[in-house]
Each structure stands twice: as C-alpha cells, then as structure tokens.
Coordinates of C-alpha atoms in Angstrom, one line a residue:
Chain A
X1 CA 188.3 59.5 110.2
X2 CA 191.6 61.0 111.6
X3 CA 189.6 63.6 113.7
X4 CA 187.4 60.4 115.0
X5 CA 190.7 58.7 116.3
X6 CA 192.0 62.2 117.6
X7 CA 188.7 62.8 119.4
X8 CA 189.0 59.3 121.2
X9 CA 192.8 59.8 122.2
X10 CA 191.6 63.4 123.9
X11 CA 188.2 61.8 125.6
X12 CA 190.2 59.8 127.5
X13 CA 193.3 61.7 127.9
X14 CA 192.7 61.7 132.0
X15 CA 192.9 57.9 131.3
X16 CA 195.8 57.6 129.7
X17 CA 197.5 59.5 132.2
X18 CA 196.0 57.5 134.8
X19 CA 197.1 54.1 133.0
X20 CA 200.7 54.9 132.8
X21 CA 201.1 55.7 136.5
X22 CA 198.4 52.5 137.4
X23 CA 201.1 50.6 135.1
X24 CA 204.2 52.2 136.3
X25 CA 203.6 52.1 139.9
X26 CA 201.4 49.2 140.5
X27 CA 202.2 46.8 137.8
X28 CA 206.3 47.5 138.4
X29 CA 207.2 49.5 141.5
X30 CA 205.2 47.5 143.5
X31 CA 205.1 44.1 141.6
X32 CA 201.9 43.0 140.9
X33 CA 203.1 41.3 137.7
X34 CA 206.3 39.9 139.0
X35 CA 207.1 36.5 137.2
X36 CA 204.1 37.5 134.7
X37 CA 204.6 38.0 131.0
X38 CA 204.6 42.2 130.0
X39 CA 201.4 41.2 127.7
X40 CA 199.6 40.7 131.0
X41 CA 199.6 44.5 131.7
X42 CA 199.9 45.8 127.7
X43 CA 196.9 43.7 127.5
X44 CA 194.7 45.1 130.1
X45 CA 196.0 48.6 129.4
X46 CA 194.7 48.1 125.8
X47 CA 191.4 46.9 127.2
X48 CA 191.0 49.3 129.3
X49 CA 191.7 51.9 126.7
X50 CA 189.5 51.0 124.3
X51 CA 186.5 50.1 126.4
X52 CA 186.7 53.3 127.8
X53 CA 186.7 55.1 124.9
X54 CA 184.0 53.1 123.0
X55 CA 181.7 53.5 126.5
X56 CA 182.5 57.1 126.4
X57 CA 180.4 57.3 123.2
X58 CA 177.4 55.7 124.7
X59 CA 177.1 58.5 127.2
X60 CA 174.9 61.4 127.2
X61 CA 173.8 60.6 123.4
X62 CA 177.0 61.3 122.0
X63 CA 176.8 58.8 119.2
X64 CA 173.7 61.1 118.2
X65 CA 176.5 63.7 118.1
X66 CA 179.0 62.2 116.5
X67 CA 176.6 61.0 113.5
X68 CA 175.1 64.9 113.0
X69 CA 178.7 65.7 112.5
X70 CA 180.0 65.9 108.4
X71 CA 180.8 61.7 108.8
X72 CA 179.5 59.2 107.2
X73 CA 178.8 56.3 109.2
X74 CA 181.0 54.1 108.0
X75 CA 183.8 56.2 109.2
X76 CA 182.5 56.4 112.5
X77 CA 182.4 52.3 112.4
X78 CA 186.0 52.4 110.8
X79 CA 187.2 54.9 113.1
X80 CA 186.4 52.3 116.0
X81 CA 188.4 49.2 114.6
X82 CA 191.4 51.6 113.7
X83 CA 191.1 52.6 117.0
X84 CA 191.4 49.1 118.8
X85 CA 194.6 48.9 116.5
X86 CA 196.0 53.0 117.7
X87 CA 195.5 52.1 121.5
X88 CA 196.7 48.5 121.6
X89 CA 200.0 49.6 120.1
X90 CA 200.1 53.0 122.6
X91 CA 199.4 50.6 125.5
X92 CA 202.1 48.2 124.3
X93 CA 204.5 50.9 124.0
X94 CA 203.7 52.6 127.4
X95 CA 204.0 49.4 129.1
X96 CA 207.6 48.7 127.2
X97 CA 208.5 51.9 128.4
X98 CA 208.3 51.2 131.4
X99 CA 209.7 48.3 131.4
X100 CA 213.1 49.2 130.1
X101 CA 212.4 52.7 132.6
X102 CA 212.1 49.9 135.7
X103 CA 215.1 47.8 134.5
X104 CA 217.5 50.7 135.4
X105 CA 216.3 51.0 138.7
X106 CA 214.7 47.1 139.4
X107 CA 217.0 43.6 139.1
X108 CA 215.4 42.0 135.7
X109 CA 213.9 39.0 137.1
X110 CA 211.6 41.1 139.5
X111 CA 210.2 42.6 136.4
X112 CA 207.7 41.1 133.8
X113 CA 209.5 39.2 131.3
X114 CA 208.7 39.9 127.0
X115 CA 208.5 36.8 125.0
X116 CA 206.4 36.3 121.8
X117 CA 204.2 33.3 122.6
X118 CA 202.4 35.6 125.3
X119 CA 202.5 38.6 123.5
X120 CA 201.0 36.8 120.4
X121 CA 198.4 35.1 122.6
X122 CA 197.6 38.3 124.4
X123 CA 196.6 40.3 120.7
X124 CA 195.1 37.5 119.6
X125 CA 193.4 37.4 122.6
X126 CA 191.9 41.0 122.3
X127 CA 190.9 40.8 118.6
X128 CA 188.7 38.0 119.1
X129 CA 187.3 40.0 122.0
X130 CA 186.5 43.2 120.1
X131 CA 185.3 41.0 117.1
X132 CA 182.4 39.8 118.8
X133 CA 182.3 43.3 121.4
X134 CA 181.7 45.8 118.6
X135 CA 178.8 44.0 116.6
X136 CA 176.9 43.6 119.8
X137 CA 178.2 47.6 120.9
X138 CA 176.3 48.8 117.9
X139 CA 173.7 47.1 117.6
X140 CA 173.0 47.8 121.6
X141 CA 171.1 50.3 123.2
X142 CA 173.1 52.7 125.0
X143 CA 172.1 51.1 128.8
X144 CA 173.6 47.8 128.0
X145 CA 176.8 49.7 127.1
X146 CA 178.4 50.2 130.3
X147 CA 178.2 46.3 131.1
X148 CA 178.9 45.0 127.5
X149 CA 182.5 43.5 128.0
X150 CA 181.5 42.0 131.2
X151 CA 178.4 39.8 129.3
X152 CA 181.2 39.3 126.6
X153 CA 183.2 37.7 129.0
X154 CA 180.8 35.8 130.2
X155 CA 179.6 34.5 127.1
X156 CA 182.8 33.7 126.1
X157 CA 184.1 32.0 129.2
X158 CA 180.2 30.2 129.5
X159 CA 180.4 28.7 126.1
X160 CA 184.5 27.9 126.2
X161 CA 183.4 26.0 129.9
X162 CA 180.2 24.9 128.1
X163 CA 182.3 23.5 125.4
X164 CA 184.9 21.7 127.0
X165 CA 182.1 19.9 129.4
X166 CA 180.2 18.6 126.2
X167 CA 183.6 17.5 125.3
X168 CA 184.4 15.9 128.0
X169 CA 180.3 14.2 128.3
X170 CA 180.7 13.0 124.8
X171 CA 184.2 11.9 126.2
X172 CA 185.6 13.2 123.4
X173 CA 188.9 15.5 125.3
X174 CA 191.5 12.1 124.1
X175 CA 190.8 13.4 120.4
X176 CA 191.5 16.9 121.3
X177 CA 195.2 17.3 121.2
X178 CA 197.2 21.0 120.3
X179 CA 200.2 18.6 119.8
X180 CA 200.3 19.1 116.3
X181 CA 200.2 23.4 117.0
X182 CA 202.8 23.3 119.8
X183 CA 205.0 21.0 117.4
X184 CA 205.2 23.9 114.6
X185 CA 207.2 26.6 114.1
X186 CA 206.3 29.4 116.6
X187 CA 206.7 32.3 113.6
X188 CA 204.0 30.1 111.3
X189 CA 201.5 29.4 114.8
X190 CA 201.6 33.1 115.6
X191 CA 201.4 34.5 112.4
X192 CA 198.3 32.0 111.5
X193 CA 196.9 33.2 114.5
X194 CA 197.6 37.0 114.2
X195 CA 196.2 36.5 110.5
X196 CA 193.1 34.7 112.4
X197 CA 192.3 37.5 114.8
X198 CA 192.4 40.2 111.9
X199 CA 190.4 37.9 109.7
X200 CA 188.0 38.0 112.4
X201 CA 188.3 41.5 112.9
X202 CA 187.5 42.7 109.2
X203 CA 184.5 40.4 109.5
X204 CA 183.5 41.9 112.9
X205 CA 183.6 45.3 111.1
X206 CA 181.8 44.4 108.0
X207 CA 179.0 42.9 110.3
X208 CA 179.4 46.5 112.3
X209 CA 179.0 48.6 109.3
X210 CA 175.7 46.4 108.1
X211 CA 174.4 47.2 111.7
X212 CA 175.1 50.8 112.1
X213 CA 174.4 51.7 108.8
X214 CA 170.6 50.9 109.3
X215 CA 170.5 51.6 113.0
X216 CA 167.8 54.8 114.0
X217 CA 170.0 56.9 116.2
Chain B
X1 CA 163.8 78.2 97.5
X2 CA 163.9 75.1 99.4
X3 CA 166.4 74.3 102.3
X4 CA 164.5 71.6 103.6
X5 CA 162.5 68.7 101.3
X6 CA 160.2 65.9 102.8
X7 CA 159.1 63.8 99.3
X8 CA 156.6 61.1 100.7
X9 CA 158.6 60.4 103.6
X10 CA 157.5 57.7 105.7
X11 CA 158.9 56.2 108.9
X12 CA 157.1 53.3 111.0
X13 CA 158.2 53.2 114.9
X14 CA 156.0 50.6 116.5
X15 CA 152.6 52.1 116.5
X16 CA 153.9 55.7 115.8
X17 CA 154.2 56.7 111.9
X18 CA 155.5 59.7 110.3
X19 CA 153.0 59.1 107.0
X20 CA 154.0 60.3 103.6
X21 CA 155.0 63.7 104.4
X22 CA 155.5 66.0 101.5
X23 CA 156.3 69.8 102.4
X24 CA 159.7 72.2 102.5
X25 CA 160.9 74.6 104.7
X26 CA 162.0 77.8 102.3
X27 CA 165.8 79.3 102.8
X28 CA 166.0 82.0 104.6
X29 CA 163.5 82.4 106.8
X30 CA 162.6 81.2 110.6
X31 CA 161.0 77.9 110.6
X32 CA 159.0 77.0 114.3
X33 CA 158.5 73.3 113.9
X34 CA 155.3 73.0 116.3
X35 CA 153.3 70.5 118.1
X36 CA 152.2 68.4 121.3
X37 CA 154.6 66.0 122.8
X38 CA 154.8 62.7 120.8
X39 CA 153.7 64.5 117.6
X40 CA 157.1 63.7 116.0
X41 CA 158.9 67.3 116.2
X42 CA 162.2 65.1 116.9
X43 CA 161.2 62.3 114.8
X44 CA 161.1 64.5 111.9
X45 CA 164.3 66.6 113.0
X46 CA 166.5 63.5 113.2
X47 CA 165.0 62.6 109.6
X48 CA 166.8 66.1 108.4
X49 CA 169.8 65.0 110.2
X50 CA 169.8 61.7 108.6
X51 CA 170.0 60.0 112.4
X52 CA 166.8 58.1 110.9
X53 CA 166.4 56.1 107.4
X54 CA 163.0 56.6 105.4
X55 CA 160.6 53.5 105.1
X56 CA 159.8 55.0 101.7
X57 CA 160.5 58.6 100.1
X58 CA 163.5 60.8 101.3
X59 CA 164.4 64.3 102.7
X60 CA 166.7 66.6 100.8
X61 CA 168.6 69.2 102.2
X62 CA 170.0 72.0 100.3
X63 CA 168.4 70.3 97.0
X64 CA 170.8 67.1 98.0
X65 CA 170.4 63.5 98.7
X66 CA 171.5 62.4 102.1
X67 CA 172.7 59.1 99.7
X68 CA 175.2 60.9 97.5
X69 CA 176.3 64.2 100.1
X70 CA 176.0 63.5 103.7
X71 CA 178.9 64.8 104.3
X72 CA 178.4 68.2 102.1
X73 CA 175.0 68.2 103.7
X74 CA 176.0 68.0 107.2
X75 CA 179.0 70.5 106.9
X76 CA 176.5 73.1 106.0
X77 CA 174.1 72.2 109.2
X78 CA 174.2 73.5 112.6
X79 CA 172.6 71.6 114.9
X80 CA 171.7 72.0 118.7
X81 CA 169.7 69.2 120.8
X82 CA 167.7 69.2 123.6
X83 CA 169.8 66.5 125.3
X84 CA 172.9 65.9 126.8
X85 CA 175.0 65.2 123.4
X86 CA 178.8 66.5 124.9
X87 CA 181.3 64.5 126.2
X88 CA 180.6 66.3 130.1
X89 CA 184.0 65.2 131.8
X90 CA 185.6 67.2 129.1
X91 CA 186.0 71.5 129.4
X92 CA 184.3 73.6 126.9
X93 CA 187.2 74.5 125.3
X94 CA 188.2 70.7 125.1
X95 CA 184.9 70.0 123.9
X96 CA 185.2 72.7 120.9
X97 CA 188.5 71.0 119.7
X98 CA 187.0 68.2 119.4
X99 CA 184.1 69.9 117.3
X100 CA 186.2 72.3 115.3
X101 CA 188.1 69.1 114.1
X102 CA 185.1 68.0 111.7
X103 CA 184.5 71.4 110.0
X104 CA 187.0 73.1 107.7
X105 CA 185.4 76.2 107.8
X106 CA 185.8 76.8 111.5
X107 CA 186.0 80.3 112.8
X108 CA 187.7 80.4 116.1
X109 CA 187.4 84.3 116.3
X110 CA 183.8 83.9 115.6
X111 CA 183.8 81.6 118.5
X112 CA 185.4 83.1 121.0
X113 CA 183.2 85.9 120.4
X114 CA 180.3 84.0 121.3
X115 CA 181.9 82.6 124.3
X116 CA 182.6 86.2 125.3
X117 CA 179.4 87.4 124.4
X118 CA 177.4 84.7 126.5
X119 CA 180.3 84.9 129.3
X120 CA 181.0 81.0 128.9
X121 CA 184.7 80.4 131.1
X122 CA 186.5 78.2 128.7
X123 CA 188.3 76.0 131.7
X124 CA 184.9 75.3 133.2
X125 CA 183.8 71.5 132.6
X126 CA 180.8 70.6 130.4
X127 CA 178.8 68.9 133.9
X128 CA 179.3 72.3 135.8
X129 CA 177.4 74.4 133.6
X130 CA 173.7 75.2 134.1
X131 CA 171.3 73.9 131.6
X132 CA 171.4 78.0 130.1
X133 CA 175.2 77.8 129.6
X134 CA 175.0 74.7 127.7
X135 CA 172.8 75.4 125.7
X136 CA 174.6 78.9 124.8
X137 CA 178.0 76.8 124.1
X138 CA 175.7 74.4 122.3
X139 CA 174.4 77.4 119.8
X140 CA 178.3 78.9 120.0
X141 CA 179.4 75.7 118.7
X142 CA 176.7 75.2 115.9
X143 CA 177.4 78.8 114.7
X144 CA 181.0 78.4 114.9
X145 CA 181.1 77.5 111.4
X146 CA 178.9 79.6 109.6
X147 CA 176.6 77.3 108.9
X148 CA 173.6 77.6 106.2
X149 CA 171.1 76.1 108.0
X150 CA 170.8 76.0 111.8
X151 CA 168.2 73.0 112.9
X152 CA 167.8 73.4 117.0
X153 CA 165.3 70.6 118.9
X154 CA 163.6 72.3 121.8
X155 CA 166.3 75.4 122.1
X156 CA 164.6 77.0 124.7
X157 CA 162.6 74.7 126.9
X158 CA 163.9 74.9 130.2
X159 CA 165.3 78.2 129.9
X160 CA 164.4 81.5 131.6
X161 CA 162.7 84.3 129.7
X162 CA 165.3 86.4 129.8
X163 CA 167.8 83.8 127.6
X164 CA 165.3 82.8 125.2
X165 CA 164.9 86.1 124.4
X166 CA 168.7 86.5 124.0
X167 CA 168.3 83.0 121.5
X168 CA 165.4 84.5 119.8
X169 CA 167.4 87.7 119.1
X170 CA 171.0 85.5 118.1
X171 CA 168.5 84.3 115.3
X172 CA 166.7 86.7 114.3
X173 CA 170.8 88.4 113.8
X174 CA 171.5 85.0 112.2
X175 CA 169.3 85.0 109.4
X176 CA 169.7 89.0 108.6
X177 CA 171.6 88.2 105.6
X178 CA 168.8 86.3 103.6
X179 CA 170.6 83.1 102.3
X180 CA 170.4 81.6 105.9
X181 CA 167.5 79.5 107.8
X182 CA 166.9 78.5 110.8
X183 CA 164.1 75.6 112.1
X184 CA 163.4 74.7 115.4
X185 CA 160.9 72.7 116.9
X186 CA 159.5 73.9 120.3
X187 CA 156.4 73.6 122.6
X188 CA 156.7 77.5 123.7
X189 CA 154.8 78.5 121.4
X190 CA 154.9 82.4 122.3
X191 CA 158.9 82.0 121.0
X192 CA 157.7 81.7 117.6
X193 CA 155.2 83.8 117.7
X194 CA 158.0 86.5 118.7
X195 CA 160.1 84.9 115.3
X196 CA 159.0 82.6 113.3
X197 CA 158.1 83.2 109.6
X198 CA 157.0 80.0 108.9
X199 CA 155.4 77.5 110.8
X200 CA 155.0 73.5 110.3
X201 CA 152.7 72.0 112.6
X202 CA 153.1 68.4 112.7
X203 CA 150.2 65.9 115.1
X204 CA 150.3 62.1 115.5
X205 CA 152.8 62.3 112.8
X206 CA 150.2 64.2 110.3
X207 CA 151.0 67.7 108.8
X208 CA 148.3 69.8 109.6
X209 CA 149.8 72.8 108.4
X210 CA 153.1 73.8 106.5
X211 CA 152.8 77.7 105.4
X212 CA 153.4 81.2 106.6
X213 CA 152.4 81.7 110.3
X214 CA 150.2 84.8 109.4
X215 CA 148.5 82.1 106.9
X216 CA 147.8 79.5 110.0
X217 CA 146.5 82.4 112.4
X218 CA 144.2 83.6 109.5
X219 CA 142.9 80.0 109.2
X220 CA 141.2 79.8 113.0
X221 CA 138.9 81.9 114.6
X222 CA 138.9 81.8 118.8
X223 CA 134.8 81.8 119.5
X224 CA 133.9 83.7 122.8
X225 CA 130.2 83.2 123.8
X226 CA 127.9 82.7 126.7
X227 CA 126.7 79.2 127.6
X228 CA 122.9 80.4 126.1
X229 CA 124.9 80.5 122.4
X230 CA 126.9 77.4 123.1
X231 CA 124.4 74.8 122.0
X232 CA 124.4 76.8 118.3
X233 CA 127.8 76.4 117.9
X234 CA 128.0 73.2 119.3
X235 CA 125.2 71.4 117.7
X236 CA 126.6 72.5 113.7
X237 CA 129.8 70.3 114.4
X238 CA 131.5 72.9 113.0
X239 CA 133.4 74.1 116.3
X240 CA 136.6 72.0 116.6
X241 CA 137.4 71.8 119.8
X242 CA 135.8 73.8 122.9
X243 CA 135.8 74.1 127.0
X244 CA 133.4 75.8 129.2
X245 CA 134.2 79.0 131.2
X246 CA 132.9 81.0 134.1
X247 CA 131.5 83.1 131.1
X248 CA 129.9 80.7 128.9
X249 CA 132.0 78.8 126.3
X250 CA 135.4 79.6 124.2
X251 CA 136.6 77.1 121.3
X252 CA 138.0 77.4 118.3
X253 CA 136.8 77.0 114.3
X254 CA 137.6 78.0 111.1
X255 CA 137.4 81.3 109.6
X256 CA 135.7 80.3 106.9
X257 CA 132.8 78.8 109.2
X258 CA 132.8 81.3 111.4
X259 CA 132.3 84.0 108.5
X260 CA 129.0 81.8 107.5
X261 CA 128.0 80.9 111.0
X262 CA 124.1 82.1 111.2
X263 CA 124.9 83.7 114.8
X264 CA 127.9 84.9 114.3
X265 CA 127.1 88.3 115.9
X266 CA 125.8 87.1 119.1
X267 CA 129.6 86.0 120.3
X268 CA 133.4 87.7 120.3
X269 CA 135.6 86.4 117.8
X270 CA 139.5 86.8 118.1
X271 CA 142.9 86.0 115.9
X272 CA 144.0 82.7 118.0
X273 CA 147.6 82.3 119.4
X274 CA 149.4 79.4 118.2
X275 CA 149.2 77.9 121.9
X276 CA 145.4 78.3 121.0
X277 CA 145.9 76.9 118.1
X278 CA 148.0 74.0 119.3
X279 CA 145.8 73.0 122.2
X280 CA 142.2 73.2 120.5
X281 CA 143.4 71.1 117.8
X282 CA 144.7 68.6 119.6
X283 CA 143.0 65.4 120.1
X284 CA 140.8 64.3 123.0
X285 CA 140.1 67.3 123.8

C-alpha cells in the first residue's frame, strides 16, 4: 500500500510544485487571502491534491493497471483514504510554511490568520466531501471522473439549499438553533466533529471497498 | 502442466456470455489466444488477470486461486495491454519507478537492457512515444521482473512487420528456458502461425478449439473447386462455410469429411491458415 501512496505523491509531483508557488505567490505575495483564515488555502491545496491524483487514475485505464499489479483491491481502496489523510497534512504543512516564510518579509495582519474553529471546519469540511466523493469515484465509469467533484458539489450545495427552503416552507428555521453547539467547549465541538468526519470516512471506505471489490475493471 | 485453468467459468455481460469454459493453457509453451472481434479474447484475458469476477466456476493460475493468492499470482504475471494503461504526463523512466515499486524481484540491469536494446530514451515522456515504443517499454516493463507467465492483449496490432517480428522473436527468446509461457490474444493471425504452440480459439464466447496448432490445422481442409463441383459440396451440408471465386468455389470442411467426400478427387484440397480458419468459421458467413 506504501508503493500506492508513493505512486500518487510522484503522479502529481508537477502539481505539487505548482501548488506551493500558486500558494506562495498568489495566496501571500499577492494577497488573495488577506483577512481569510490559512484553512482557506490548506484547504483548497488539499482538494486540489487529492482530486488530482484520484482523476489521474481514471485516465488512460490506469486503474486496469494498477489492479493487474501484485495488490489486492482493497489496498488500492485503502491506499486512496490514506491518501486523503498524506496530502491534506502535506498541503497543511506547505501552506504553514509559508505562512511563517511570508511573516518575515509581510506585516502579520496582511497575511492569513490560523485559528482552530476554521481549521476544524475546513477538515471537517473535506472529509465529509471525500466520504460521499470516493463511493461515487468507484463505482463511476471513468468519463464521469473528470467532473465528479463538481456534481458533488452540487449535490451537496442543491440538497443543503433544498434543505434549508423545506425548512423554512414548513417554517420550521425558529426550531433550528446551533446555540447549544456554539455554547460548548470549542475542544469537545471540534473534536465531536473531527470524530464525525472520520466516522464518516471509515464508512465511506467500507462502502468503497464493497463497490470495488465486485466492480469488472 | 497447467499455467492457466478455466473450471466452468462463466461470465454474463448484457447479452454477451463467456459459457462454462473449461480448458488450460500448458507451461511453457506459446499460447495465440485467437478470434474475431467481440469473441471475448479480452474478456477472457481480464478473467486471468482477475480484472473480472466469475458468475460461476473460477480461473487458476499457476495451480492457485485468485481468492487465497492474488497477490503471489499477479507477482508471477507479466502483463502488456493494448490500451493506453501508463500514467502519459510521466517519462518512462518515471513511469518504471512507479512499476518497479510493486515487484520485489525487479531487475533494473535487465531493464535497462531492454531499454537499450529497443533504443527507448529514458527522459522522453510516455505521450511522445509512437504506438511501437510503447508497446516495447510496455513488454520492457512486463519482463523487468522475470516473470513466469507473460499474458499480452493484442501485442502487435498496430505495429509494423518489422517490430512484430522483433516481439515474436523477444518471445520465442523468452520461453527458451522451458518453465516459462507466454499467451497472447491477437487477430494477426500469421504472428502465431510464425510462434505459437498452442492455440485457443474462442467465438461468441464458445471454445471451438483449445489444443496444439498443428492439431487445429489438421482438423480443416481448404476445398478448391470449379463452380460445376460446387453444387456437390454444397448440397451435403457438410462444407462449413464457402464464397465464390473467379474460378469456381473455395470453402472450408473438415478433414474427416473431406477424406469421405464421394468427389473428393474432382477439387484441390490444402492445409488452411488459421486466417482461413478464423474467417470460414465465423458466423454469417
């Protein structure tokens, strides 16, 4: 599984490099994120990395490949998950570094600011995204690959919006409060929701496995 | 012995089924894995590879189960596809880390050999080589690692003469040692006339034949006769398939009818190629 995650990192080397400069220079030099919290850009970075990398696959057959190889595939489903996990922390880092790299040079409030609501909110943010990205990314055909995490969005944002309208129809919004959330301890709210996002995660993965394992490649 | 076992394997796709197949592919020998288009030479290849799960029965490889060994099984396989499998915004010699990483028994010398041999530049990016040098650092790569059995989809369609005869001879050198097999599956059939040992000859997803290919040649006759003979031979049934020429008629049957056919000696009779073979036997025709 180690040569799995290895492969990924060097598919995409070209894209690492280019999102540390695209982070450096546009998020910092020229201050795109100014005022923004740093789990704006670690975020995206992250995204970017793994959807790259997971897309990558889809191309040119090479999950035919990668299955002919001496893997089973569960470790090829694994190997993805761990994966989310290997570049979110590398984009976090990169965009950390150059964070304190900027503060020599930049005045601190022209820089994104770190604070652990957004950070929290940001992660969590991503894992529920790949939980419901990766069932669908195996289970897909390779030509729906390339616009998977745009229809993810949209789902997501069409049945958040669809939500909150039925809500509101049903005027229902007055019993919807997240008093009693913001009102606890922020350690207990983000560790409940950390714990939420990997919950959802290993579920994503076991639902990934059952998919993969009895997919015709 | 067997490298390769189909026991009552049977996959459904849609209307297409691969029915209950039961026949082996013996070590150490070339294996030409024949038939028209659609016939299921892939379907059955990614069934070796383990790409596809059975309906019912299973395929063994090396006298494993692809439950208990996959990953035994597949470290002993070479494999080389038709399609575009690489990573293509990679170089090759980024592309053979990445496939060295997944077998221990990786020889880089070996390799580099092969690159030299088939004058692959190792800086040059997987999308700028020709369909040729691809397919040579797809065979480089699949013998990298010394494998035991080399499976290869449509190796040389596409491909000039002059490189499928430098394949046909990297295979013929491959298997010189006895305890290593090869099976391809092509449509050329003239390559494995040139090399094959053994032939399995797969239409509609039915074997028709799984044997030696001096045992399929000897099972047809190709009938040669003027268009006065024609309604003879035509009028018995026993002529499988047929089409007129400027001469009279040419179709093919098997030996054993021919040898009892009451005007036998009125037409030319000739040992069939396999593209006879192939396109006589194939339906609609």
């Amino acid at each position: 599984m180690v040569q799995l995650l290895v492969k990924d990192i060097r598919i995409q080397q070209r894209f690492l490099v280019i999102g540390f400069v695209v982070i450096g220079i546009f998020f910092f030099a020229l201050g795109a994120f100014e005022g923004l919290s740093l789990a704006v850009p670690a975020a995206i970075f992250s995204h970017f990395l793994i959807v790259v990398a997971s897309k990558t696959d889809e191309k040119n057959n090479n999950g035919r490949m990668l299955a002919s190889f001496p893997l089973l595939r569960r470790d090829i489903v694994t190997a993805k998950y761990v994966g989310i996990l290997v570049f979110m922390m590398i984009a976090f880092l990169i965009t950390i570094g150059w964070r304190m790299l900027a503060g020599i040079v930049f005045p601190a409030n022209e820089l994104p600011w770190w604070d652990v609501p957004s950070t929290v909110a940001a992660l969590v943010l991503l894992l529920v995204f790949y939980a419901i990205y990766f069932p669908i990314f195996f289970a897909a055909d390779s030509r729906i690959v390339p616009f998977l995490d745009l229809i993810v969005i949209m789902t997501i944002g069409g049945i958040v919006l669809l939500g909150m309208r039925m809500l509101e129809w049903l005027g229902m919004t007055s019993y919807i409060s997240l008093q009693p959330i913001s009102d606890m301890p922020i350690g207990i709210v983000s560790t409940g929701a950390i714990c939420g996002g990997l919950a959802m995660l290993s579920l994503s993965w076991g639902i990934s496995l059952y998919i993969y394992e009895h997919k015709s490649l | 012995m067997k490298v390769i076992e189909f026991c009552r394997y049977t996959k459904r796709n849609g209307a297409f089924v691969l029915n209950r197949l039961n026949f082996h592919v013996e070590k150490g020998y070339i294996t030409g894995l024949i038939g028209p288009n659609g016939s299921g030479k892939t379907t059955l290849i990614r069934a070796i590879m383990n790409l596809i799960h059975p309906d019912e029965g299973e395929v063994r490889v090396f006298g494993q189960s692809y439950r208990e060994r996959e990953r035994d099984i597949k470290r002993r396989i070479g494999f080389v596809y038709d399609e575009d499998v690489f990573y293509n915004h990679l170089s090759v010699k980024e592309m053979k880390k990445i496939i060295a990483s997944f077998y221990p028994d990786w020889q880089e010398a070996l390799f580099q050999q092969y690159l030299h041999d088939f004058q692959l530049p190792e800086q040059r990016k997987i999308h700028d080589l020709s369909k040729g040098m691809r397919m040579k650092f797809a065979l480089a790569a699949a013998l990298a690692h010394e494998p035991e059995l080399l499976i290869m989809d449509e190796p040389t369609s596409g491909l000039d003469s002059v490189f499928r005869r430098e394949v046909l001879a990297i295979l013929s050198r491959y298997i010189e040692d006895g305890n290593r097999s090869v099976l391809f599956s092509t449509h050329i059939s003239t390559d494995l006339e040139r090399i094959a040992d053994y032939i399995v000859h797969i239409r509609n997803g039915q074997l028709m034949h799984c044997g030696s290919k001096e045992e399929l040649l000897d099972t047809y006759v190709l009938v040669k006769g003027s268009a006065e003979d024609y309604p003879a031979y035509e009028s018995d049934g026993k002529l499988l398939r047929s089409q007129q020429t400027p001469y009279g008629f040419e179709g093919l049957m098997s030996t054993a009818d021919f040898a009892n056919h009451p005007v036998r000696e009125r037409v030319l009779s000739e040992k069939p190629s396999l593209d006879d073979i192939l396109y006589y036997t194939q339906e609609g025709r």
